[in-house]
Amino acid sequence: MITDIVRPKTVTEAVRAKTAPGAAYLGGGTWLNSGRAENVTTLVSLENLGLGSIQTESGRCIIGASVTFQALVDSPLVPSALREAARLTASRTLRNMVTVGGEFGLSPDDSAVIPVLIVLDAEVSVAGRKKLLPIESFLDENRTGLVLGVSVPAQAAAAVSAVSRTSHSPRSLVAAVSARAAAPMLDRPRLVLSDCRGRRVRLTAAERKLDGAPIPSRQDIEALARAEFTPRPDMHASVAYKRYMAGVMVADLLAALISKAAR
Ligand SMILES: Cc1cc2nc3c(=O)[nH]c(=O)nc-3n(C[C@H](O)[C@H](O)[C@H](O)COP(=O)(O)OP(=O)(O)OC[C@H]3O[C@@H](n4cnc5c(N)ncnc54)[C@H](O)[C@@H]3O)c2cc1C
């Protein structure tokens, strides 16, 4: 049971406070206050650390850990695919609470924001680390430490889509794509699929095949996506449905990037 909250004034104080048994960093509290964080007794608030800003600098968009999903949606500085991913949390009440830092701390299986950050080659700022961490390294390292923020290219061609039974249901599938350029050929494409049940994969073989080559037929793109994706089922979507939709979604998203770039 949560019995205490501390409000450190510096990052060093926050990191020290988190070493106490039962302490957890507080983002929007949507998960911490949901009754599932059974061992948490003390919340370490991040409200006085100045992590709530969105800025652009040297072609990068720098987003603080305390930025909410609604602030992402509202900011014209944020790449459109990331705004769209945040908007996929359909409840505005939740969007006003959920923070970027909390999304990293929890890394929910059905996150739409994390696949987009992966295709954008995001870099994560973690307290005590001099260098920014590539997002895939951060996720591989079991997400330890206090996340201070994330940096993404300010101008990026990227797109995201998701499957869920209703707008407020847990998602069953998320697809995200990006490319440094999309016309006349795909340059450095990034493709990520998530089965929303713990399998989040980068389609590296498909990326290699598509990079700098003539754009294959829609059918071939769908087959490339399905070849690297072995999803788990859930109560709303079977394995066959997820694999079928994964191909369709990747082909649709790439077609959208290509047609936008050709305009
Ligand atoms: C009822 C319910 C409905 C939900 N619905 C949705 C939904 O519609 N869409 C959606 O995307 N998600 C949803 N979630 C999942 C989840 O709550 C959020 O996605 C999000 O990941 C939590 O963000 P938060 O800021 O509220 O985190 P918190 O609950 O504050 O924290 C989550 C975890 O992250 C850690 N943490 C917080 N900030 C940091 C930081 N800066 N650095 C390191 N660790 C940190 C915390 O210690 C904790 O372990 C839902 C959860 C519940 C319980």
Short mmCIF file of C-alpha atoms and ligand atoms in Angstrom, two decimals:
data_model
loop_
_atom_site.label_atom_id
_atom_site.label_comp_id
_atom_site.label_asym_id
_atom_site.label_seq_id
_atom_site.Cartn_x
_atom_site.Cartn_y
_atom_site.Cartn_z
CA MET A 1 0.00 0.00 0.00
CA ILE A 2 1.22 3.50 -0.84
CA THR A 3 1.72 5.44 2.39
CA ASP A 4 4.22 8.17 1.52
CA ILE A 5 5.23 10.58 -1.19
CA VAL A 6 8.51 12.49 -1.43
CA ARG A 7 9.14 15.51 -3.65
CA PRO A 8 12.87 15.77 -4.41
CA LYS A 9 14.17 19.02 -5.90
CA THR A 10 17.07 17.55 -7.90
CA VAL A 11 17.71 14.46 -10.01
CA THR A 12 20.40 13.35 -7.53
CA GLU A 13 17.92 13.55 -4.64
CA ALA A 14 15.32 11.63 -6.69
CA VAL A 15 17.76 8.82 -7.50
CA ARG A 16 18.74 8.62 -3.82
CA ALA A 17 15.09 8.55 -2.70
CA LYS A 18 14.37 5.66 -5.09
CA THR A 19 16.98 3.45 -3.34
CA ALA A 20 14.66 3.15 -0.30
CA PRO A 21 12.77 -0.19 -0.15
CA GLY A 22 9.31 0.09 -1.75
CA ALA A 23 10.08 3.37 -3.55
CA ALA A 24 8.97 4.03 -7.16
CA TYR A 25 9.21 7.05 -9.46
CA LEU A 26 5.79 8.62 -9.99
CA GLY A 27 4.80 9.53 -13.56
CA GLY A 28 1.08 10.04 -14.16
CA GLY A 29 0.29 7.32 -11.60
CA THR A 30 -2.18 5.50 -13.88
CA TRP A 31 -0.49 2.17 -13.24
CA LEU A 32 1.01 2.91 -9.81
CA ASN A 33 -2.44 3.83 -8.45
CA SER A 34 -4.27 0.97 -10.17
CA GLY A 35 -3.76 -1.48 -7.30
CA ARG A 36 -1.31 -3.58 -9.30
CA ALA A 37 1.90 -2.09 -7.90
CA GLU A 38 1.63 -4.23 -4.78
CA ASN A 39 5.12 -3.70 -3.36
CA VAL A 40 5.21 0.08 -3.76
CA THR A 41 4.95 2.05 -0.49
CA THR A 42 6.64 5.38 -1.37
CA LEU A 43 6.17 7.51 -4.45
CA VAL A 44 9.09 9.63 -5.64
CA SER A 45 7.42 12.56 -7.39
CA LEU A 46 9.23 14.03 -10.40
CA GLU A 47 7.18 17.24 -10.37
CA ASN A 48 10.04 19.53 -9.23
CA LEU A 49 12.67 18.22 -11.66
CA GLY A 50 11.76 20.38 -14.67
CA LEU A 51 11.11 17.41 -16.98
CA GLY A 52 7.88 18.73 -18.48
CA SER A 53 9.12 20.51 -21.61
CA ILE A 54 9.15 19.81 -25.36
CA GLN A 55 11.88 21.64 -27.31
CA THR A 56 13.62 21.44 -30.65
CA GLU A 57 17.38 21.74 -30.90
CA SER A 58 19.74 20.97 -33.80
CA GLY A 59 17.03 19.14 -35.76
CA ARG A 60 15.96 17.02 -32.78
CA CYS A 61 12.77 17.15 -30.75
CA ILE A 62 13.61 16.73 -27.06
CA ILE A 63 10.74 15.53 -24.87
CA GLY A 64 10.93 15.51 -21.06
CA ALA A 65 9.89 12.42 -19.07
CA SER A 66 7.02 14.26 -17.34
CA VAL A 67 5.40 15.28 -20.65
CA THR A 68 1.90 13.79 -20.84
CA PHE A 69 0.42 12.02 -23.86
CA GLN A 70 -2.02 14.92 -24.26
CA ALA A 71 0.88 17.39 -24.41
CA LEU A 72 2.44 15.21 -27.16
CA VAL A 73 -0.82 15.30 -29.11
CA ASP A 74 -1.09 19.08 -28.73
CA SER A 75 2.49 20.03 -29.64
CA PRO A 76 3.27 20.98 -33.25
CA LEU A 77 6.97 20.38 -32.44
CA VAL A 78 6.41 16.62 -32.03
CA PRO A 79 6.67 14.38 -35.16
CA SER A 80 3.18 13.56 -36.39
CA ALA A 81 3.54 9.77 -36.01
CA LEU A 82 4.38 10.18 -32.34
CA ARG A 83 1.38 12.48 -31.83
CA GLU A 84 -0.78 9.88 -33.56
CA ALA A 85 0.58 7.09 -31.34
CA ALA A 86 -0.26 9.11 -28.21
CA ARG A 87 -3.73 9.83 -29.62
CA LEU A 88 -4.37 6.06 -29.85
CA THR A 89 -4.93 6.21 -26.09
CA ALA A 90 -8.51 7.19 -26.74
CA SER A 91 -9.43 8.53 -23.30
CA ARG A 92 -8.44 12.18 -22.93
CA THR A 93 -8.54 11.74 -19.15
CA LEU A 94 -5.85 9.04 -19.41
CA ARG A 95 -3.86 11.07 -21.97
CA ASN A 96 -3.80 13.95 -19.48
CA MET A 97 -2.20 11.64 -16.89
CA VAL A 98 0.04 9.13 -18.69
CA THR A 99 3.63 10.40 -19.04
CA VAL A 100 6.44 9.54 -21.42
CA GLY A 101 8.59 8.46 -18.43
CA GLY A 102 5.83 6.18 -17.12
CA GLU A 103 5.50 4.57 -20.54
CA PHE A 104 9.24 3.79 -20.47
CA GLY A 105 9.13 2.63 -16.85
CA LEU A 106 6.25 0.24 -17.51
CA SER A 107 6.78 -0.48 -21.22
CA PRO A 108 3.25 -1.91 -21.60
CA ASP A 109 3.02 -4.76 -24.12
CA ASP A 110 0.38 -2.92 -26.12
CA SER A 111 2.21 0.41 -26.25
CA ALA A 112 1.84 2.26 -29.55
CA VAL A 113 4.29 4.99 -28.52
CA ILE A 114 7.26 2.65 -28.05
CA PRO A 115 7.11 1.08 -31.57
CA VAL A 116 7.04 4.61 -33.03
CA LEU A 117 10.02 5.66 -30.89
CA ILE A 118 11.88 2.57 -32.16
CA VAL A 119 11.27 3.38 -35.84
CA LEU A 120 12.33 6.97 -35.15
CA ASP A 121 15.65 5.71 -33.68
CA ALA A 122 14.87 7.58 -30.46
CA GLU A 123 17.57 8.16 -27.87
CA VAL A 124 16.77 7.98 -24.16
CA SER A 125 18.31 10.18 -21.48
CA VAL A 126 18.80 8.28 -18.22
CA ALA A 127 20.01 9.83 -14.93
CA GLY A 128 23.68 9.13 -14.28
CA ARG A 129 24.48 8.14 -17.91
CA LYS A 130 26.58 10.69 -19.77
CA LYS A 131 25.52 9.44 -23.20
CA LEU A 132 22.02 9.10 -24.59
CA LEU A 133 21.02 5.44 -24.99
CA PRO A 134 19.58 4.14 -28.28
CA ILE A 135 16.01 3.10 -27.41
CA GLU A 136 16.58 -0.55 -28.33
CA SER A 137 19.56 -0.76 -25.92
CA PHE A 138 17.48 0.89 -23.20
CA LEU A 139 14.65 -1.63 -23.66
CA ASP A 140 17.13 -4.56 -23.76
CA GLU A 141 18.74 -3.39 -20.52
CA ASN A 142 15.53 -3.98 -18.55
CA ARG A 143 14.75 -0.28 -18.35
CA THR A 144 16.60 0.48 -15.15
CA GLY A 145 17.18 4.04 -13.91
CA LEU A 146 15.35 7.32 -13.91
CA VAL A 147 14.32 8.34 -17.43
CA LEU A 148 14.83 12.09 -17.90
CA GLY A 149 13.56 12.34 -21.48
CA VAL A 150 13.76 11.17 -25.06
CA SER A 151 15.09 12.70 -28.26
CA VAL A 152 13.78 12.04 -31.80
CA PRO A 153 14.41 13.65 -35.20
CA ALA A 154 12.15 16.71 -35.46
CA GLN A 155 11.31 16.06 -39.12
CA ALA A 156 10.67 12.40 -39.76
CA ALA A 157 8.63 10.41 -42.24
CA ALA A 158 6.88 7.86 -40.06
CA ALA A 159 3.43 6.35 -39.56
CA VAL A 160 1.62 4.09 -37.10
CA SER A 161 -1.58 2.08 -36.92
CA ALA A 162 -3.16 -0.31 -34.45
CA VAL A 163 -5.89 -2.93 -34.15
CA SER A 164 -8.14 -3.04 -31.11
CA ARG A 165 -11.69 -4.28 -30.61
CA THR A 166 -12.90 -0.86 -29.49
CA SER A 167 -11.09 2.45 -29.14
CA HIS A 168 -10.76 1.81 -25.37
CA SER A 169 -9.84 -1.91 -25.51
CA PRO A 170 -6.29 -3.15 -25.02
CA ARG A 171 -4.64 -3.25 -28.44
CA SER A 172 -4.05 -6.54 -30.29
CA LEU A 173 -1.55 -5.32 -32.90
CA VAL A 174 0.60 -2.25 -33.55
CA ALA A 175 2.59 -1.49 -36.71
CA ALA A 176 5.00 1.43 -37.12
CA VAL A 177 7.20 2.38 -40.08
CA SER A 178 9.62 5.16 -40.95
CA ALA A 179 12.12 6.05 -43.66
CA ARG A 180 14.76 8.77 -44.01
CA ALA A 181 13.25 9.36 -47.46
CA ALA A 182 10.38 7.56 -49.15
CA ALA A 183 10.62 8.65 -52.81
CA PRO A 184 11.72 7.63 -55.36
CA MET A 185 12.98 4.74 -53.20
CA LEU A 186 12.86 3.91 -49.51
CA ASP A 187 15.99 5.12 -47.78
CA ARG A 188 16.82 3.46 -44.44
CA PRO A 189 13.36 2.06 -43.75
CA ARG A 190 12.46 0.98 -40.22
CA LEU A 191 9.60 -1.46 -39.64
CA VAL A 192 8.29 -2.58 -36.23
CA LEU A 193 5.42 -4.91 -35.38
CA SER A 194 4.05 -5.59 -31.90
CA ASP A 195 1.64 -8.43 -31.09
CA CYS A 196 0.77 -6.49 -27.91
CA ARG A 197 1.44 -9.65 -25.91
CA GLY A 198 5.19 -9.31 -25.45
CA ARG A 199 6.54 -9.77 -28.99
CA ARG A 200 7.77 -6.49 -30.40
CA VAL A 201 10.00 -7.10 -33.42
CA ARG A 202 12.00 -5.03 -35.86
CA LEU A 203 11.68 -6.53 -39.33
CA THR A 204 15.38 -6.29 -40.10
CA ALA A 205 15.39 -8.65 -43.12
CA ALA A 206 12.53 -6.70 -44.72
CA GLU A 207 14.32 -3.41 -43.94
CA ARG A 208 17.47 -4.65 -45.74
CA LYS A 209 15.48 -5.85 -48.73
CA LEU A 210 13.55 -2.57 -49.08
CA ASP A 211 16.48 -0.20 -48.48
CA GLY A 212 17.40 1.64 -51.70
CA ALA A 213 15.74 -0.97 -53.93
CA PRO A 214 12.83 -0.53 -56.33
CA ILE A 215 9.65 -0.68 -54.26
CA PRO A 216 8.20 -4.19 -54.48
CA SER A 217 4.57 -5.02 -55.15
CA ARG A 218 2.09 -4.68 -52.31
CA GLN A 219 1.77 -8.47 -52.12
CA ASP A 220 5.54 -8.84 -51.74
CA ILE A 221 5.65 -6.20 -48.98
CA GLU A 222 2.88 -8.03 -47.11
CA ALA A 223 4.77 -11.33 -47.46
CA LEU A 224 8.02 -9.72 -46.23
CA ALA A 225 6.30 -8.40 -43.11
CA ARG A 226 4.59 -11.71 -42.31
CA ALA A 227 7.79 -13.71 -42.78
CA GLU A 228 9.40 -12.17 -39.68
CA PHE A 229 6.39 -12.02 -37.39
CA THR A 230 5.18 -14.88 -35.19
CA PRO A 231 2.56 -13.25 -32.97
CA ARG A 232 0.86 -14.66 -29.91
CA PRO A 233 -2.95 -14.71 -29.98
CA ASP A 234 -5.22 -12.89 -27.54
CA MET A 235 -8.95 -13.05 -26.82
CA HIS A 236 -9.74 -10.67 -29.71
CA ALA A 237 -7.27 -11.79 -32.39
CA SER A 238 -5.94 -15.19 -33.49
CA VAL A 239 -2.40 -15.82 -34.75
CA ALA A 240 -3.67 -16.07 -38.35
CA TYR A 241 -5.59 -12.78 -38.07
CA LYS A 242 -2.64 -10.96 -36.54
CA ARG A 243 -0.23 -12.21 -39.23
CA TYR A 244 -2.67 -11.32 -42.01
CA MET A 245 -3.31 -7.84 -40.60
CA ALA A 246 0.40 -7.26 -39.93
CA GLY A 247 1.14 -7.59 -43.66
CA VAL A 248 -1.79 -5.36 -44.62
CA MET A 249 -0.85 -2.68 -42.09
CA VAL A 250 2.83 -2.52 -43.03
CA ALA A 251 1.95 -2.32 -46.75
CA ASP A 252 -0.65 0.41 -46.06
CA LEU A 253 1.71 2.46 -43.90
CA LEU A 254 4.55 2.26 -46.44
CA ALA A 255 2.16 3.19 -49.27
CA ALA A 256 1.08 6.24 -47.24
CA LEU A 257 4.71 7.31 -46.67
CA ILE A 258 5.55 6.84 -50.35
CA SER A 259 2.51 8.74 -51.62
CA LYS A 260 3.12 11.63 -49.18
CA ALA A 261 6.77 11.88 -50.24
CA ALA A 262 5.86 11.83 -53.95
CA ARG A 263 3.48 14.83 -53.58
C1 LIG B 1 -6.90 1.02 -15.91
C2 LIG B 1 -5.73 1.24 -16.84
C3 LIG B 1 -5.97 1.67 -18.11
C4 LIG B 1 -4.89 1.90 -18.97
N1 LIG B 1 -5.17 2.34 -20.21
C5 LIG B 1 -4.18 2.66 -21.02
C6 LIG B 1 -4.45 3.21 -22.30
O1 LIG B 1 -5.59 3.39 -22.69
N2 LIG B 1 -3.40 3.53 -23.10
C7 LIG B 1 -2.13 3.34 -22.67
O2 LIG B 1 -1.20 3.66 -23.41
N3 LIG B 1 -1.85 2.79 -21.49
C8 LIG B 1 -2.82 2.47 -20.65
N4 LIG B 1 -2.52 1.92 -19.43
C9 LIG B 1 -1.12 1.50 -19.14
C10 LIG B 1 -0.23 2.48 -18.36
O3 LIG B 1 -0.87 2.96 -17.23
C11 LIG B 1 0.26 3.65 -19.20
O4 LIG B 1 0.42 3.26 -20.55
C12 LIG B 1 1.62 4.22 -18.82
O5 LIG B 1 2.65 3.35 -19.22
C13 LIG B 1 1.77 4.59 -17.41
O6 LIG B 1 2.19 5.93 -17.40
P1 LIG B 1 2.17 6.78 -16.09
O7 LIG B 1 2.89 8.04 -16.38
O8 LIG B 1 0.79 6.88 -15.54
O9 LIG B 1 3.07 5.85 -15.16
P2 LIG B 1 3.06 5.53 -13.61
O10 LIG B 1 1.86 4.72 -13.21
O11 LIG B 1 3.32 6.76 -12.82
O12 LIG B 1 4.36 4.60 -13.56
C14 LIG B 1 4.49 3.41 -14.33
C15 LIG B 1 5.85 2.79 -14.04
O13 LIG B 1 6.89 3.61 -14.61
C16 LIG B 1 7.80 4.04 -13.59
N5 LIG B 1 8.21 5.40 -13.94
C17 LIG B 1 7.44 6.52 -13.97
N6 LIG B 1 8.16 7.56 -14.42
C18 LIG B 1 9.41 7.10 -14.66
C19 LIG B 1 10.61 7.72 -15.11
N7 LIG B 1 10.69 9.01 -15.44
N8 LIG B 1 11.72 6.93 -15.22
C20 LIG B 1 11.67 5.62 -14.92
N9 LIG B 1 10.56 4.98 -14.47
C21 LIG B 1 9.45 5.73 -14.35
C22 LIG B 1 7.01 3.95 -12.29
O14 LIG B 1 7.86 3.84 -11.15
C23 LIG B 1 6.20 2.70 -12.54
O15 LIG B 1 6.97 1.54 -12.34
C24 LIG B 1 -3.57 1.67 -18.54
C25 LIG B 1 -3.35 1.24 -17.24
C26 LIG B 1 -4.41 1.03 -16.40
C27 LIG B 1 -4.13 0.57 -15.00
#
